[in-house]
mmCIF file of C-alpha atoms in Angstrom:
data_model
loop_
_atom_site.group_PDB
_atom_site.id
_atom_site.type_symbol
_atom_site.label_atom_id
_atom_site.label_comp_id
_atom_site.label_asym_id
_atom_site.label_seq_id
_atom_site.Cartn_x
_atom_site.Cartn_y
_atom_site.Cartn_z
ATOM 1 C CA MET A 1 87.314 90.108 121.809
ATOM 2 C CA GLY A 2 89.558 87.207 121.002
ATOM 3 C CA MET A 3 91.276 85.311 118.260
ATOM 4 C CA PRO A 4 88.865 85.030 115.352
ATOM 5 C CA ASP A 5 89.789 82.794 112.441
ATOM 6 C CA LEU A 6 91.396 85.315 110.100
ATOM 7 C CA PHE A 7 92.230 82.662 107.538
ATOM 8 C CA ALA A 8 88.471 82.034 107.176
ATOM 9 C CA ALA A 9 88.005 85.806 106.890
ATOM 10 C CA LEU A 10 90.614 85.884 104.108
ATOM 11 C CA GLN A 11 88.794 83.108 102.264
ATOM 12 C CA SER A 12 85.476 84.927 102.684
ATOM 13 C CA PHE A 13 87.051 88.171 101.447
ATOM 14 C CA GLN A 14 88.432 86.324 98.407
ATOM 15 C CA GLY A 15 85.043 84.770 97.659
ATOM 16 C CA ALA A 16 83.262 88.120 97.859
ATOM 17 C CA LEU A 17 85.988 89.729 95.727
ATOM 18 C CA SER A 18 85.714 86.987 93.077
ATOM 19 C CA GLN A 19 81.915 87.305 92.985
ATOM 20 C CA GLN A 20 82.186 91.106 92.770
ATOM 21 C CA ILE A 21 80.181 91.552 95.952
ATOM 22 C CA ILE A 22 82.823 93.841 97.484
ATOM 23 C CA PHE A 23 84.790 96.675 95.935
ATOM 24 C CA PRO A 24 87.856 97.615 98.010
ATOM 25 C CA GLN A 25 89.288 101.072 97.367
ATOM 26 C CA PRO A 26 92.951 102.023 96.867
ATOM 27 C CA CYS A 27 94.719 103.321 99.960
ATOM 28 C CA GLU A 28 96.108 106.841 100.108
ATOM 29 C CA LEU A 29 99.734 106.103 101.033
ATOM 30 C CA ALA A 30 100.416 102.524 99.940
ATOM 31 C CA ARG A 31 99.169 102.300 96.380
ATOM 32 C CA ASP A 32 99.607 98.502 96.373
ATOM 33 C CA LEU A 33 97.155 98.182 99.277
ATOM 34 C CA VAL A 34 93.357 98.400 99.190
ATOM 35 C CA VAL A 35 90.848 98.943 101.980
ATOM 36 C CA LEU A 36 87.273 97.808 102.460
ATOM 37 C CA LYS A 37 85.089 99.611 104.975
ATOM 38 C CA ASP A 38 82.210 97.398 106.049
ATOM 39 C CA ASP A 39 80.280 96.046 108.991
ATOM 40 C CA ALA A 40 81.094 92.990 111.108
ATOM 41 C CA ASN A 41 77.954 92.046 113.046
ATOM 42 C CA GLY A 42 77.101 95.687 113.669
ATOM 43 C CA ASP A 43 80.658 96.866 114.318
ATOM 44 C CA PRO A 44 82.568 98.994 111.795
ATOM 45 C CA ARG A 45 85.494 97.107 110.287
ATOM 46 C CA LEU A 46 88.422 98.108 108.084
ATOM 47 C CA THR A 47 90.010 95.350 106.053
ATOM 48 C CA PHE A 48 93.251 96.120 104.245
ATOM 49 C CA ALA A 49 94.437 93.715 101.556
ATOM 50 C CA ILE A 50 97.280 93.048 99.185
ATOM 51 C CA ILE A 51 95.604 91.968 95.953
ATOM 52 C CA GLU A 52 97.326 90.891 92.772
ATOM 53 C CA ASN A 53 95.490 89.659 89.657
ATOM 54 C CA GLU A 54 92.206 89.536 91.604
ATOM 55 C CA ILE A 55 93.797 87.289 94.264
ATOM 56 C CA ALA A 56 93.834 88.462 97.886
ATOM 57 C CA LYS A 57 97.290 87.455 99.052
ATOM 58 C CA ALA A 58 97.078 88.902 102.575
ATOM 59 C CA ILE A 59 94.669 90.863 104.774
ATOM 60 C CA ALA A 60 94.744 92.839 108.009
ATOM 61 C CA ALA A 61 91.321 93.464 109.569
ATOM 62 C CA TYR A 62 90.698 96.092 112.282
ATOM 63 C CA LEU A 63 87.768 96.286 114.699
ATOM 64 C CA MET A 64 87.294 98.878 117.409
ATOM 65 C CA VAL A 65 87.400 97.412 120.934
ATOM 66 C CA GLU A 66 87.278 98.932 124.416
ATOM 67 C CA HIS A 67 89.304 102.101 124.959
ATOM 68 C CA ASN A 68 92.762 101.719 126.481
ATOM 69 C CA GLU A 69 94.004 104.447 128.840
ATOM 70 C CA GLY A 70 91.213 106.703 127.553
ATOM 71 C CA LEU A 71 92.239 106.311 123.905
ATOM 72 C CA PRO A 72 90.477 104.429 121.114
ATOM 73 C CA CYS A 73 91.772 100.905 120.560
ATOM 74 C CA PHE A 74 91.530 98.686 117.482
ATOM 75 C CA GLN A 75 92.151 94.968 117.504
ATOM 76 C CA VAL A 76 93.871 93.703 114.380
ATOM 77 C CA GLY A 77 94.058 90.242 112.930
ATOM 78 C CA TYR A 78 95.995 89.249 109.840
ATOM 79 C CA ALA A 79 96.254 86.308 107.498
ATOM 80 C CA VAL A 80 98.125 85.259 104.371
ATOM 81 C CA ALA A 81 96.804 82.854 101.740
ATOM 82 C CA GLU A 82 98.645 79.539 102.032
ATOM 83 C CA ARG A 83 100.454 79.690 98.692
ATOM 84 C CA PHE A 84 101.872 83.156 99.515
ATOM 85 C CA ARG A 85 103.233 82.416 102.966
ATOM 86 C CA ARG A 86 106.916 82.879 103.875
ATOM 87 C CA GLN A 87 107.202 85.912 101.582
ATOM 88 C CA GLY A 88 106.934 88.651 104.220
ATOM 89 C CA LEU A 89 103.357 89.544 103.250
ATOM 90 C CA ALA A 90 101.949 89.410 106.800
ATOM 91 C CA GLU A 91 104.487 91.954 107.991
ATOM 92 C CA GLU A 92 103.921 94.041 104.853
ATOM 93 C CA VAL A 93 100.123 94.201 105.111
ATOM 94 C CA LEU A 94 100.287 94.876 108.852
ATOM 95 C CA SER A 95 102.958 97.605 108.606
ATOM 96 C CA LYS A 96 101.368 99.361 105.651
ATOM 97 C CA SER A 97 97.865 99.198 107.119
ATOM 98 C CA LEU A 98 99.117 100.695 110.387
ATOM 99 C CA ARG A 99 100.575 103.638 108.454
ATOM 100 C CA GLU A 100 97.264 104.039 106.610
ATOM 101 C CA MET A 101 95.349 103.951 109.916
ATOM 102 C CA GLU A 102 97.650 106.568 111.434
ATOM 103 C CA HIS A 103 97.319 108.753 108.340
ATOM 104 C CA GLY A 104 93.546 108.388 108.085
ATOM 105 C CA PHE A 105 92.704 108.813 111.758
ATOM 106 C CA GLY A 106 95.466 111.328 112.494
ATOM 107 C CA ARG A 107 93.353 114.277 111.467
ATOM 108 C CA HIS A 108 90.633 113.474 113.998
ATOM 109 C CA CYS A 109 92.335 111.177 116.482
ATOM 110 C CA PRO A 110 96.057 111.885 116.847
ATOM 111 C CA GLN A 111 96.676 108.860 119.100
ATOM 112 C CA PHE A 112 95.114 105.431 119.393
ATOM 113 C CA TYR A 113 96.116 101.902 120.318
ATOM 114 C CA VAL A 114 96.277 98.834 118.121
ATOM 115 C CA GLU A 115 96.155 95.411 119.746
ATOM 116 C CA ALA A 116 96.974 92.000 118.311
ATOM 117 C CA VAL A 117 96.164 88.824 120.224
ATOM 118 C CA VAL A 118 98.154 85.893 118.869
ATOM 119 C CA ASP A 119 97.745 82.232 119.752
ATOM 120 C CA GLN A 120 100.775 81.265 121.824
ATOM 121 C CA ASP A 121 101.435 78.296 119.519
ATOM 122 C CA ASN A 122 101.448 80.388 116.318
ATOM 123 C CA ALA A 123 105.187 81.102 116.085
ATOM 124 C CA ALA A 124 105.029 82.713 112.623
ATOM 125 C CA SER A 125 102.302 85.189 113.612
ATOM 126 C CA ARG A 126 104.077 85.923 116.866
ATOM 127 C CA LYS A 127 107.298 86.839 115.017
ATOM 128 C CA VAL A 128 105.360 89.171 112.710
ATOM 129 C CA ALA A 129 103.725 90.915 115.671
ATOM 130 C CA GLU A 130 107.046 91.230 117.507
ATOM 131 C CA ARG A 131 108.634 92.920 114.493
ATOM 132 C CA VAL A 132 105.744 95.250 113.701
ATOM 133 C CA PHE A 133 104.756 96.109 117.280
ATOM 134 C CA GLY A 134 108.387 96.336 118.389
ATOM 135 C CA ALA A 135 107.897 94.346 121.586
ATOM 136 C CA ALA A 136 107.771 90.791 122.861
ATOM 137 C CA GLY A 137 104.144 91.018 123.959
ATOM 138 C CA GLU A 138 102.468 89.922 127.173
ATOM 139 C CA GLU A 139 101.269 86.409 127.986
ATOM 140 C CA ILE A 140 97.521 86.287 128.591
ATOM 141 C CA VAL A 141 94.637 83.842 128.500
ATOM 142 C CA ASP A 142 92.406 84.832 125.601
ATOM 143 C CA THR A 143 88.956 85.725 126.911
ATOM 144 C CA PHE A 144 87.301 84.640 123.647
ATOM 145 C CA CYS A 145 88.574 81.065 123.469
ATOM 146 C CA GLY A 146 90.307 80.499 126.833
ATOM 147 C CA LYS A 147 93.621 79.555 125.219
ATOM 148 C CA PRO A 148 97.076 80.886 126.141
ATOM 149 C CA ALA A 149 97.907 83.844 123.926
ATOM 150 C CA ILE A 150 100.289 86.747 123.514
ATOM 151 C CA GLN A 151 98.896 90.287 123.533
ATOM 152 C CA PHE A 152 100.728 92.965 121.590
ATOM 153 C CA LEU A 153 99.810 96.603 122.109
ATOM 154 C CA LYS A 154 101.084 99.583 120.167
ATOM 155 C CA LEU A 155 100.416 103.285 120.660
ATOM 156 C CA VAL A 156 100.015 104.814 117.206
ATOM 157 C CA GLY A 157 100.291 108.490 116.414
ATOM 158 C CA THR A 158 101.806 111.468 118.137
ATOM 159 C CA ALA A 159 100.664 113.590 121.050
ATOM 160 C CA VAL A 160 99.066 116.903 120.147
#
């Protein structure tokens, strides 16, 4: 899995929201966050969003990928609508959605990994991932697009 265009996903989410095709549900912990459980080409997907006045300001979308060290792993991508950038919304939607994931999966899966693959040239996204994942990340070549990227990996949850 690689670096999909999450800005296009945000625009698609907004279009479906505006046309009342999708109906995201409130999250359990962060009441200002909603989640949509749907299908992305046959794979289950969770999309968390910050919505205000029917406008999706920011999203974080999670897809399950190959296990890491025997534990489930979700790849996350995030995007912020252009007019809401530089307001801390990427970090907010990512941090809050991680807490929701830990809370929701914790009952059945006490530990799992979350991975973010960020284009090496995307300094803003890289800073968000460094803050939320708490590490500098590892330089890789993205298998999806062949471009230099930074992989961030975070173990979420606690051992049983």
